[in-house]
Tab-separated table of C-alpha atoms and ligand atoms in Angstrom:
chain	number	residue	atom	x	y	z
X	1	UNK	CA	-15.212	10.053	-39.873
X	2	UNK	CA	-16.911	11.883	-37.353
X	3	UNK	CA	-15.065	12.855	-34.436
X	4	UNK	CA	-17.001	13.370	-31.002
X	5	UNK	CA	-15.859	15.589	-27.709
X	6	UNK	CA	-18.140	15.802	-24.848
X	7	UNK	CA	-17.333	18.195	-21.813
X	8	UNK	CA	-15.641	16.359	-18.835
X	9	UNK	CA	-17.479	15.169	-16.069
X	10	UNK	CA	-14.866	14.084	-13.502
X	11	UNK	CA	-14.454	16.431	-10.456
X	12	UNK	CA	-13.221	19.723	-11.057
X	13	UNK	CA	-11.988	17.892	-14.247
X	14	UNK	CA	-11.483	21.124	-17.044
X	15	UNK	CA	-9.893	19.807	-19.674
X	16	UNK	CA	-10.879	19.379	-23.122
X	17	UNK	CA	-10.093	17.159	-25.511
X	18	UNK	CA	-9.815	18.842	-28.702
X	19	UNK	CA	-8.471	23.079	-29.443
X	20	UNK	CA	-9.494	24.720	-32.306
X	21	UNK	CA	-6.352	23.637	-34.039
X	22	UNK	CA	-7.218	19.707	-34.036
X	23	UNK	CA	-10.527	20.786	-35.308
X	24	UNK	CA	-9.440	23.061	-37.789
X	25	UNK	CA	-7.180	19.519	-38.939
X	26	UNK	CA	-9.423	17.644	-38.955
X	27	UNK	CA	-11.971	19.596	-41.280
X	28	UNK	CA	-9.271	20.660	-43.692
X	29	UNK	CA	-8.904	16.333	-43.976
X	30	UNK	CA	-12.278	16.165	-44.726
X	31	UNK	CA	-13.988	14.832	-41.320
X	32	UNK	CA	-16.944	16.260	-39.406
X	33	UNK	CA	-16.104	17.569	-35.612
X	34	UNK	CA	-18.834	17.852	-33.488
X	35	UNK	CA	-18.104	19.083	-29.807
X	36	UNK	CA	-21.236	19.066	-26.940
X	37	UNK	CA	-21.693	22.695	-25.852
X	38	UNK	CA	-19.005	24.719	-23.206
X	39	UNK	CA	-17.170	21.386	-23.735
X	40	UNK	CA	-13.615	23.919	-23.779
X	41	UNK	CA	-14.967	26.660	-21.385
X	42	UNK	CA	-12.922	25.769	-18.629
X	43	UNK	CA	-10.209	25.663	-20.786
X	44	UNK	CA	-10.694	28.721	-21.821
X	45	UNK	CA	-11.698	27.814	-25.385
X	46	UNK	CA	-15.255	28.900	-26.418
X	47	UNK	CA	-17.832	27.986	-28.284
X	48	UNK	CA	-17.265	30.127	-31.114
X	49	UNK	CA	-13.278	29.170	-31.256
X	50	UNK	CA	-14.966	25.869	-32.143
X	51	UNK	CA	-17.065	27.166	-34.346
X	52	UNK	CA	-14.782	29.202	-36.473
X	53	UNK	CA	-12.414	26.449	-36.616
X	54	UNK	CA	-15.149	24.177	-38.284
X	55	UNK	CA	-16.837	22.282	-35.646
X	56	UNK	CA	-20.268	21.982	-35.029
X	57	UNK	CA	-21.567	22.429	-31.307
X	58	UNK	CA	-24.299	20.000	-30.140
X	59	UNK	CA	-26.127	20.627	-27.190
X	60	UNK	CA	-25.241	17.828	-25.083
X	61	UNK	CA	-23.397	14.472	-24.768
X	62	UNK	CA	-25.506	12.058	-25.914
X	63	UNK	CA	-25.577	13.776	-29.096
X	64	UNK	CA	-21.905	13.461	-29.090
X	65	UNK	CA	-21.398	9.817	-27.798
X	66	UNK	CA	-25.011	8.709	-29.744
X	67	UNK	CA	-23.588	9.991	-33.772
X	68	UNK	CA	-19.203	10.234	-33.494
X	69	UNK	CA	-17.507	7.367	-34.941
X	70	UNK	CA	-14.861	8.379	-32.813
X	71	UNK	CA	-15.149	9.929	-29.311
X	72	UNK	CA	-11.883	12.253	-27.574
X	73	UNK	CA	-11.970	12.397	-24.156
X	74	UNK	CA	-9.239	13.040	-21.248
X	75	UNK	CA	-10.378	11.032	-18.786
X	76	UNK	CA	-11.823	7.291	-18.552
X	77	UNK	CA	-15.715	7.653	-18.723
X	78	UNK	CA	-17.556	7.834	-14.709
X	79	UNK	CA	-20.530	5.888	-13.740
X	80	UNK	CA	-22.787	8.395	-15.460
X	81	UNK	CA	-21.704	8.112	-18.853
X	82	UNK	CA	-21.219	4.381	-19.104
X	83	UNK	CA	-24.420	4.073	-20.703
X	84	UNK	CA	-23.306	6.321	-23.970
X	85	UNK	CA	-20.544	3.750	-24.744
X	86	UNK	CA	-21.551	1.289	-27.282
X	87	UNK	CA	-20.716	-1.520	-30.395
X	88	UNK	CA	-18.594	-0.055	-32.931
X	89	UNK	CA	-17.688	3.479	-30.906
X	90	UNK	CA	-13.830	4.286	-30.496
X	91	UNK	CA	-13.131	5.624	-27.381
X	92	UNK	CA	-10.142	7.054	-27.138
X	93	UNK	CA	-8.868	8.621	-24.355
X	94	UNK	CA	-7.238	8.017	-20.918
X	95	UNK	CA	-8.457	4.449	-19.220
X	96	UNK	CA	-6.052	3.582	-16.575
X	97	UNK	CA	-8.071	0.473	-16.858
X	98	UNK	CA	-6.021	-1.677	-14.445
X	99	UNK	CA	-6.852	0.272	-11.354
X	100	UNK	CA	-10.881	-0.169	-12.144
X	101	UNK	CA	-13.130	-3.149	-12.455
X	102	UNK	CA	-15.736	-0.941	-12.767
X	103	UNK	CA	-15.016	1.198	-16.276
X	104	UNK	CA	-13.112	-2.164	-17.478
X	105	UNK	CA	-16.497	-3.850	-16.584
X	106	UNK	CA	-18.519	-1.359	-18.644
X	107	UNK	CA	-16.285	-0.963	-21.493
X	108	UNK	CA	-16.155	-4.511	-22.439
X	109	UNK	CA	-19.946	-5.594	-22.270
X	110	UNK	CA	-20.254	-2.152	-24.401
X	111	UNK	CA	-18.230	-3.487	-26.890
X	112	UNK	CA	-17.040	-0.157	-27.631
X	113	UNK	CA	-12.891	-0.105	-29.296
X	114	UNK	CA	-11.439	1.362	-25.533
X	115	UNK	CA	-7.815	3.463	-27.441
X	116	UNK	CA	-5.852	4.145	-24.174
X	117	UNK	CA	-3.611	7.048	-24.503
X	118	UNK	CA	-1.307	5.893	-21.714
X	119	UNK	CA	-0.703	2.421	-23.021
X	120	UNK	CA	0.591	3.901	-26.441
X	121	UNK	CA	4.455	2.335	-26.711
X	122	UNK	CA	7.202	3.278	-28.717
X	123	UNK	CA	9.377	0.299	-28.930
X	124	UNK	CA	11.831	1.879	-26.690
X	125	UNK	CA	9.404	1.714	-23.776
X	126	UNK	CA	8.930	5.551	-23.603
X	127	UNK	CA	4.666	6.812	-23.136
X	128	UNK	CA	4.306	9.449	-25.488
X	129	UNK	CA	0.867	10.418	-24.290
X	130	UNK	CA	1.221	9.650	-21.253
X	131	UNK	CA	4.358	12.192	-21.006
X	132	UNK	CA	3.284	15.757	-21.341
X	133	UNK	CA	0.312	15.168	-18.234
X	134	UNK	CA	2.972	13.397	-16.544
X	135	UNK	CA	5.468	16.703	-17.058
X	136	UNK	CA	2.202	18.777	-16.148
X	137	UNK	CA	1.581	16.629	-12.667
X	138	UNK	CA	5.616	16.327	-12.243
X	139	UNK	CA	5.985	19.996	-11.744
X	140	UNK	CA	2.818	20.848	-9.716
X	141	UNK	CA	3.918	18.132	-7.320
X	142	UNK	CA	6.087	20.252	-5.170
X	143	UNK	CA	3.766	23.103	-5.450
X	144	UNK	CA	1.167	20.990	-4.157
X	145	UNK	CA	3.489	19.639	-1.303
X	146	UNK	CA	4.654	23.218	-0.224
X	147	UNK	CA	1.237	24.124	0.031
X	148	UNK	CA	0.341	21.219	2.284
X	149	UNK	CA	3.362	21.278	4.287
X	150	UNK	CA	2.157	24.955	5.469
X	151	UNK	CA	0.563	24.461	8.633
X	152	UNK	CA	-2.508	25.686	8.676
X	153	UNK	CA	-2.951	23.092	5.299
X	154	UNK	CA	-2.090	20.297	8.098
X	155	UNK	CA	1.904	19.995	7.369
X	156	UNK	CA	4.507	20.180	9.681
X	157	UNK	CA	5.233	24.288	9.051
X	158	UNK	CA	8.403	23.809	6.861
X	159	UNK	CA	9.304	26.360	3.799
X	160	UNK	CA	10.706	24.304	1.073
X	161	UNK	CA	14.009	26.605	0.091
X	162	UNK	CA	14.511	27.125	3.758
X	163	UNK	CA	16.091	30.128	4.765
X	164	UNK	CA	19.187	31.634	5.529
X	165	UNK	CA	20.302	29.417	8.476
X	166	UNK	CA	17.432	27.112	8.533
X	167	UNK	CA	17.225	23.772	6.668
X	168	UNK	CA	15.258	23.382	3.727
X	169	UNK	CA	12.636	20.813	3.121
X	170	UNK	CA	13.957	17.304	2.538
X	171	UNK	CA	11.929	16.081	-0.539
X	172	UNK	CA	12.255	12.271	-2.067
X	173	UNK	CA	10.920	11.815	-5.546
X	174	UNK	CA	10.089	8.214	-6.020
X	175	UNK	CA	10.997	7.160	-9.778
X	176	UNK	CA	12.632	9.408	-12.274
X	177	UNK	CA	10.888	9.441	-15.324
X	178	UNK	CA	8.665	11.880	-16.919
X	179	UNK	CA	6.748	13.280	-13.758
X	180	UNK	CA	9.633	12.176	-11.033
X	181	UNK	CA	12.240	13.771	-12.593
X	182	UNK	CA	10.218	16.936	-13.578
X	183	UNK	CA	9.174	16.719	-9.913
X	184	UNK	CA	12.537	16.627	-8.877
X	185	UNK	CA	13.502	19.332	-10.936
X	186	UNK	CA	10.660	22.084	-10.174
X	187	UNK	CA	12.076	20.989	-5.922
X	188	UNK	CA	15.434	21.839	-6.538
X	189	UNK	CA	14.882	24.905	-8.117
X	190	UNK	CA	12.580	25.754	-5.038
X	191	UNK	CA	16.024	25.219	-2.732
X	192	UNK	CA	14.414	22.200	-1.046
X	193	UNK	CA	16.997	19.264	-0.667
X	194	UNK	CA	16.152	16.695	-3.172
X	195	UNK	CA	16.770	13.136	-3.115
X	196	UNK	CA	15.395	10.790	-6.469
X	197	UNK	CA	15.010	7.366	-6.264
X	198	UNK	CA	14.851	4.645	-9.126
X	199	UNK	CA	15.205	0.954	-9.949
X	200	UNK	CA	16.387	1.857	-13.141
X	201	UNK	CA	19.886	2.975	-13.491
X	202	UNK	CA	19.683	4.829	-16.799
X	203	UNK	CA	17.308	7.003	-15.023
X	204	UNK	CA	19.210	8.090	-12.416
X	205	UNK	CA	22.093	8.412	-14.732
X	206	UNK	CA	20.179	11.029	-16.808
X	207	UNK	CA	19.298	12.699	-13.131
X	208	UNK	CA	23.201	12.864	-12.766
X	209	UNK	CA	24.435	14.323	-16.278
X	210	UNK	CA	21.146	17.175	-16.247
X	211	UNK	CA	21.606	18.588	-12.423
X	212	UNK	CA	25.536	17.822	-12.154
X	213	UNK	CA	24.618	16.235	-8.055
X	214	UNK	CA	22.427	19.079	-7.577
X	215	UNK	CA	19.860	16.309	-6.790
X	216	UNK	CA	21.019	13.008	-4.979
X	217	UNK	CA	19.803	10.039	-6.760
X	218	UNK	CA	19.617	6.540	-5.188
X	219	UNK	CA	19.020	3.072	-6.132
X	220	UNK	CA	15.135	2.182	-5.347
X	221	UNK	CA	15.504	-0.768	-2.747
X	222	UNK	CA	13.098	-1.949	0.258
X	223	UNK	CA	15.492	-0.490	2.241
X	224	UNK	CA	16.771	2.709	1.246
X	225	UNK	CA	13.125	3.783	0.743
X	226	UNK	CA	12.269	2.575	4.226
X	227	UNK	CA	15.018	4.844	5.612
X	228	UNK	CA	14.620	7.620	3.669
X	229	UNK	CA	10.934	8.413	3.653
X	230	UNK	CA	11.426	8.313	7.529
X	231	UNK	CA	13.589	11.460	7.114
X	232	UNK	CA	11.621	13.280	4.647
X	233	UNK	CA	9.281	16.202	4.727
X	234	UNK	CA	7.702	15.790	1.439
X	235	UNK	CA	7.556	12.606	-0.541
X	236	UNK	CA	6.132	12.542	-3.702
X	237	UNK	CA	5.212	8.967	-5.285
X	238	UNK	CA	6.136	8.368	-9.173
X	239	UNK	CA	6.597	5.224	-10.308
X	240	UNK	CA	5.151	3.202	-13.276
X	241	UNK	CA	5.023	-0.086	-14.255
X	242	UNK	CA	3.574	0.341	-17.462
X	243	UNK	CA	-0.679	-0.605	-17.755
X	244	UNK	CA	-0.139	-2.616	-14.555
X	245	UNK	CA	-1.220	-1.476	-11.092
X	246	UNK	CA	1.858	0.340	-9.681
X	247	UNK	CA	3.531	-1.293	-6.985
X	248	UNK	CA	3.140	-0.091	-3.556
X	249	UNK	CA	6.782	0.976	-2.638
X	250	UNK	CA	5.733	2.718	0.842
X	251	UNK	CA	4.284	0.397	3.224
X	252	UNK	CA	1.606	1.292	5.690
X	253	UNK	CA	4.486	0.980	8.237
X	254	UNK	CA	7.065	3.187	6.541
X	255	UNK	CA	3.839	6.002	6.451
X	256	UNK	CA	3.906	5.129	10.638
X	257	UNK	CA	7.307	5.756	10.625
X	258	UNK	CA	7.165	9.236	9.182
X	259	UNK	CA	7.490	12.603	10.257
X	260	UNK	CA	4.045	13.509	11.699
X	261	UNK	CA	2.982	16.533	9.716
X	262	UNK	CA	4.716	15.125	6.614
X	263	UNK	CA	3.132	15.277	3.127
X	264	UNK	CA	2.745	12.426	0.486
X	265	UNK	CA	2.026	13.208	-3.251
X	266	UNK	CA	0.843	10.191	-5.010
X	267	UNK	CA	1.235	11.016	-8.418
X	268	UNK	CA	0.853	7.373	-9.331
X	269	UNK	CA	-3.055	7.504	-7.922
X	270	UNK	CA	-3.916	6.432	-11.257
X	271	UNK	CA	-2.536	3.203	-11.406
X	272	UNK	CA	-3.642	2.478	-8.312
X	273	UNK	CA	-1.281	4.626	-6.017
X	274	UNK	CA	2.371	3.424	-4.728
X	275	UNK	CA	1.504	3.971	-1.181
X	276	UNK	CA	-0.250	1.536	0.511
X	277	UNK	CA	-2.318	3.776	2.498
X	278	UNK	CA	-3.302	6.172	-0.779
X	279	UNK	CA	-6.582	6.153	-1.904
X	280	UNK	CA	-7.965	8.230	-4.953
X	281	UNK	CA	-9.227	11.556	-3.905
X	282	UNK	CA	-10.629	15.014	-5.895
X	283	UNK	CA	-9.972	18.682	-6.525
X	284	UNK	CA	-12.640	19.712	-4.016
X	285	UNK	CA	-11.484	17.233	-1.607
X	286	UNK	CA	-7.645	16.655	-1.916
X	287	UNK	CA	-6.232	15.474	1.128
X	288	UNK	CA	-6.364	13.073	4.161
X	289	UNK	CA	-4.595	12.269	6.765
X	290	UNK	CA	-3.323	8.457	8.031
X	291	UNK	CA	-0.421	8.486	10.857
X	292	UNK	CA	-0.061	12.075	10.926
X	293	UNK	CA	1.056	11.897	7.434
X	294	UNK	CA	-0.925	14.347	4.861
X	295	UNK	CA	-1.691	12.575	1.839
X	296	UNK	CA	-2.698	14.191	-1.759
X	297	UNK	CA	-3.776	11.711	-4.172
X	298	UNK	CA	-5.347	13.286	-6.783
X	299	UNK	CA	-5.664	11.397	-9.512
X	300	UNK	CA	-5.950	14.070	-12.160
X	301	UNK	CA	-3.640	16.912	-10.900
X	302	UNK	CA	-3.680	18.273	-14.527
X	303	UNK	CA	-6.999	19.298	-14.158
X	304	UNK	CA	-6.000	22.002	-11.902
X	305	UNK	CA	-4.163	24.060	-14.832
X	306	UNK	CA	-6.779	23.312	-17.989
X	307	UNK	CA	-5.292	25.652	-20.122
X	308	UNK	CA	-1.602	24.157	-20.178
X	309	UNK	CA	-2.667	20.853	-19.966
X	310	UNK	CA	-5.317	20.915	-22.535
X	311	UNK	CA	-2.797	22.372	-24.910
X	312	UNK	CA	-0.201	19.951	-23.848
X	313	UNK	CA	-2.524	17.121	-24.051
X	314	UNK	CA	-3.474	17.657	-27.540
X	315	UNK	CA	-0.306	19.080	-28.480
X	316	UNK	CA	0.357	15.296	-28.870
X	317	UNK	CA	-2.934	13.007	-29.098
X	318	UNK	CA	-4.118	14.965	-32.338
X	319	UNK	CA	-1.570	12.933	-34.647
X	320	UNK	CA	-2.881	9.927	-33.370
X	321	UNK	CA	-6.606	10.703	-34.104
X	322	UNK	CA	-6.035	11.935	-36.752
X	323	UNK	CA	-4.425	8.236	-38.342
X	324	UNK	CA	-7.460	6.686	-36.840
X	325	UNK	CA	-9.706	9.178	-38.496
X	326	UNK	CA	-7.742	9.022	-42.263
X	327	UNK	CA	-6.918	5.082	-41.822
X	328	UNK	CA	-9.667	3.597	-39.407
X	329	UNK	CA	-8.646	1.687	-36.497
X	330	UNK	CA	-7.721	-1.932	-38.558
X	331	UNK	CA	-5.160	0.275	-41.004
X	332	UNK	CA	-4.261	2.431	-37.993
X	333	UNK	CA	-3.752	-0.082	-35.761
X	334	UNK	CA	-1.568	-2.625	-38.566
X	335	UNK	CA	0.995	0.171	-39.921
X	336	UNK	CA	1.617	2.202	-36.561
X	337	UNK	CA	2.549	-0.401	-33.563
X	338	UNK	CA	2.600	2.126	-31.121
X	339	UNK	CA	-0.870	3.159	-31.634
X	340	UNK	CA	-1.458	-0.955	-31.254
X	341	UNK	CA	-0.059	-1.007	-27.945
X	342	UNK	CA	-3.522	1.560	-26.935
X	343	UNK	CA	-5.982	-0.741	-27.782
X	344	UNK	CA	-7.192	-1.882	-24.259
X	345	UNK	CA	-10.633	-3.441	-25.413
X	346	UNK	CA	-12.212	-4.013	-28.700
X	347	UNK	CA	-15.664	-5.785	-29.172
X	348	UNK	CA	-15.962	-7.300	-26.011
X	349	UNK	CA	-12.317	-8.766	-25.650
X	350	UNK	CA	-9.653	-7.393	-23.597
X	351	UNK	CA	-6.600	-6.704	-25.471
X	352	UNK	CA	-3.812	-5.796	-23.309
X	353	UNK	CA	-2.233	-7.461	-21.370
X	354	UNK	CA	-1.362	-6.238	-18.324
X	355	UNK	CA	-4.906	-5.169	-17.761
X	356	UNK	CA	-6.176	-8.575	-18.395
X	357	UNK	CA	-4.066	-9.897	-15.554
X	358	UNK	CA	-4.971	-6.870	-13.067
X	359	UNK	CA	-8.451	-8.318	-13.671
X	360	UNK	CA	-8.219	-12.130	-14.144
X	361	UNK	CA	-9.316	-11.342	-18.164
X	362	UNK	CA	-8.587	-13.840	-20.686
X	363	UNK	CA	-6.048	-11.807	-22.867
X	364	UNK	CA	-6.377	-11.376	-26.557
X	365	UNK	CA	-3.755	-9.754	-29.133
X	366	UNK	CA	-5.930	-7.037	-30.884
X	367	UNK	CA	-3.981	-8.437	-33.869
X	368	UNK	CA	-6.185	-11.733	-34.026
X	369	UNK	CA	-9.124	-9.668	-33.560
X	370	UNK	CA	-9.297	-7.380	-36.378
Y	401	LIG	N1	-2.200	11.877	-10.665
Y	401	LIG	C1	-2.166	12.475	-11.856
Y	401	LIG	O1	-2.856	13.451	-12.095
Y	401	LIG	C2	-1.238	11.972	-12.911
Y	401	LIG	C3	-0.936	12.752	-14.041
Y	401	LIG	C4	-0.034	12.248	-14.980
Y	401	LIG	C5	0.550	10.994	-14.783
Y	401	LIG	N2	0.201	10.276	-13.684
Y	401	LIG	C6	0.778	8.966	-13.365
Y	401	LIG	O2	2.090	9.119	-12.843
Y	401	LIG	C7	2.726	7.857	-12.924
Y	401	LIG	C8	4.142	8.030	-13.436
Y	401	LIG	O3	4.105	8.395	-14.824
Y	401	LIG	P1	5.433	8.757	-15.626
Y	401	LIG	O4	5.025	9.240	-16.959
Y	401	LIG	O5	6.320	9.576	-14.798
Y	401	LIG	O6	6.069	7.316	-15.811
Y	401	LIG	P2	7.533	6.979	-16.356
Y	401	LIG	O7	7.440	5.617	-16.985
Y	401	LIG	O8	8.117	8.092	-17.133
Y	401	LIG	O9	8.367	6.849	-14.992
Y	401	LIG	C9	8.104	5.876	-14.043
Y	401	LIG	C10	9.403	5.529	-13.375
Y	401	LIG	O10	9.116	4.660	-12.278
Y	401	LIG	C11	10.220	3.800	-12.159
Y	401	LIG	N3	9.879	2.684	-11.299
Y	401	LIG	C12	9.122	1.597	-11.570
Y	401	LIG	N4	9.033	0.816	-10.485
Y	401	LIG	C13	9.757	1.435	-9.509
Y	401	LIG	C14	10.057	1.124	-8.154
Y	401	LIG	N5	9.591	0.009	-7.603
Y	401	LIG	N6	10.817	1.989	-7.451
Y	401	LIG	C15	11.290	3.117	-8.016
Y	401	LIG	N7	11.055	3.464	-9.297
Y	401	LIG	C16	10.285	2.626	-10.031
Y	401	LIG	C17	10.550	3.439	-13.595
Y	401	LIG	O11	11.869	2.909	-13.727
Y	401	LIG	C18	10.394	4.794	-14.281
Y	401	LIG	O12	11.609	5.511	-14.369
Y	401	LIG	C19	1.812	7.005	-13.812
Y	401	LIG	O13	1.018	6.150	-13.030
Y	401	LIG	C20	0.948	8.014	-14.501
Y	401	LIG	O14	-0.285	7.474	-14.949
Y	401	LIG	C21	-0.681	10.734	-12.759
C-alpha cells in the first residue's frame, strides 16, 4: 500500500501523523510512505528524519491525497482540503463527524472510506485512540484554567494551590474518564480543591481507590451540577457519549449563575461542547466571554504540545494502519472488530451509527457493505 501524510492545516494545529518509527514499519513491511514536505516540522521531526527512515517527501498535499491508498491525518479534513478526498481513498484519522454537517457532507459524496480514530471500540467500551489525546488535553486543562483565571487573562485573580491561609481554587471536573480524571489529577496535585463528577459509578469508584478522597467525587445529576458549578472557580467540561454529540450538562442559566470571572474548559468542544453556551474556538483565539464567565473551547488542545502528542498519538494509531496496510480495509475490518467500530463512511454510506442519527443519515452496518 501506499501510505499518505500531509501537513496539518487546522489552526495552530502541529501535529503530525506519522514519526520516523511508523515509517521505518512500514517500509521494513514492504509499503511505500510518502509524507508532503515540513509535514513533522512543528513537531519537531524533519524532513530528513523522514527520509532516513524510508519515506519519500513530496512537495505538497495533493501529491499526497492525489497517489496514497491510505491517507494519516490528526484532524478531520477543513474546507480547503475537501476537494483531495475521493472514491476508493482511506482516510483515517480523527472525524468527530457528529458535531459537523459540513466534513460529514463532504466525506460521503467523496466516497472516500472515512476510519475514525475516536470511534475505534474495544468491546469493553474503552477508546483506545481516542485515550492518549484525551490524557494529553486532561492534563493541560488546569494549566489552561490557571492561566485564565489570572486576571489580567480575564479570571477572577485566584491561584489554584492557594496559599498559606488563603483558599485554593475550587475546580469541578465534569466526567471521569480518560481526560476528566487526568484533569482531576494534574488539579489536585496543583493544591486546588477538586471535586469530579460522573454518571457512572465505576468511574468515580476508580477516582476513590487512586487519590484515597484526595479528590471528592459526586454522582452527575441536574442538580448537583447546578449547585456546584455555582461555587466553582474553574470548571472543566469532560464528558462523552461515545460518536454522539455530547450532552450539554451546563445550561446557559447555570453559566448566569456563576462566579463572574470564572473559567470554563470545554474539553468536550469536539463533540459538540457540554456547555450550552461553548462554541468551538482556536489556538490564536482561545477564549470568550458569556455572563462574566471565561470560556476556552479549544477543540484541539493537543496541538499546543506537538511533540508529546504526536508521539502519543502514534504511539497507538500505527498498529492500526499498519493492519489496514498488510490486510486492506475488508480483511482489516472482518478479523479486528474494534477497528470496525472506526469506519464512519465508506462509498457514500454512513456507517455508524450514532453519527447517522446526529445527522438524520440512513444508517448502514459497514458489514453489509463490504
Ligand atoms: N478539545 C480537545 O482538544 C480534546 C482532546 C482530546 C479529547 N477530547 C474530547 O474530550 C471528550 C472526553 O473524552 P474522554 O476520552 O475523556 O472520554 P471518556 O469516555 O474516557 O470519558 C467520558 C466520561 O464522561 C462520562 N459522562 C457521560 N455523560 C455524562 C454526564 N451527563 N455527566 C457526567 N459524566 C458523563 C462518562 O461516564 C465517562 O466516564 C471527548 O469528546 C473527546 O473527543 C477533546
Amino acid at each position: 500500500m501506499k501510505i499518505g501524510v500531509p501537513r496539518e492545516l487546522k489552526d495552530n494545529e502541529y501535529r503530525v501523523a506519522i514519526t520516523p518509527a511508523g515509517v521505518r514499519e512500514f517500509v521494513v513491511h514492504n509499503h511505500e510512505v510518502i509524507i508532503e514536505k515540513d509535514a513533522g516540522r512543528g513537531s519537531s521531526i524533519f524532513d530528513s528524519e523522514f527520509e532516513r527512515a524510508g519515506a519519500v517527501i513530496v512537495p505538497n498535499a495533493d501529491v499526497v491525497f492525489a497517489e496514497a491508498d491510505m491517507v494519516l491525518k490528526v484532524k478531520e479534513p477543513i474546507e480547503e482540503e475537501f476537494h483531495r478526498l475521493r472514491d476508493g481513498l482511506i482516510l483515517f484519522t480523527y472525524l468527530h463527524l457528529a458535531a459537523s454537517d459540513k466534513v460529514t457532507t463532504a466525506l460521503l459524496e467523496s466516497k472516500a472510506t472515512g476510519v475514525a480514530y475516536e470511534t475505534v471500540e474495544y468491546p469493553d467500551g474503552s477508546l483506545p485512540l481516542l485515550a492518549p489525546m484525551s490524557e494529553v488535553a486532561g492534563r493541560m486543562a488546569p494549566q489552561v484554567g490557571a492561566h485564565f483565571l489570572e486576571r489580567e487573562n480575564g479570571g477572577r485573580g485566584i491561584l489554584m494551590g492557594g496559599v498559606s491561609g488563603v483558599a485554593p481554587a475550587k475546580v469541578v471536573v465534569i466526567g471521569a474518564g480518560m481526560s476528566g480524571m487526568n484533569a482531576a489529577w494534574i488539579a489536585q496535585g496543583m493544591e486546588a480543591e477538586v471535586i469530579i463528577l460522573d454518571t457512572n459509578i465505576a468511574k468515580l469508584r476508580e477516582v476513590d481507590r487512586i487519590h484515597k478522597g484526595r479528590i471528592l467525587t459526586l454522582m452527575s445529576n441536574r442538580l448537583v451540577v447546578e449547585e456546584i458549578a455555582t461555587q466553582a472557580d474553574l470548571v472543566i467540561g469532560a464528558v462523552l457519549v461515545p460518536g454522539a454529540l455530547a450532552p450539554k450538562v451546563v445550561t446557559e442559566e447555570i453559566i448566569k449563575g456563576m462566579k463572574p470571572g470564572a473559567v470554563i474548559v470545554d474539553i468536550s468542544i469536539d463533540q459538540g461542547g457540554c456547555f450550552e453556551t461553548s462554541k468551538m474556538t482556536t489556538h490564536s483565539d482561545p477564549t470568550y466571554v458569556v455572563h462574566d464567565v471565561v470560556h476556552y473551547c479549544v477543540g484541539n488542545m493537543p496541538g499546543a504540545v506537538p511533540h508529546t502528542s504526536t508521539y502519543a498519538l502514534t504511539n497507538l494509531t500505527l498498529p492500526y494502519a499498519l493492519t489496514l496496510a498488510e490486510k486492506g480495509l475488508r480483511e482489516a475490518v472482518t478479523t479486528d472488530p474494534a477497528l470496525a467500530q472506526g469506519v464512519n463512511s465508506y462509498a457514500g454510506s454512513c456507517t455508524y451509527e450514532p453519527v447517522c442519527q446526529a445527522h438524520g443519515l440512513e444508517f448502514t452496518p459497514i458489514e453489509k457493505l463490504l
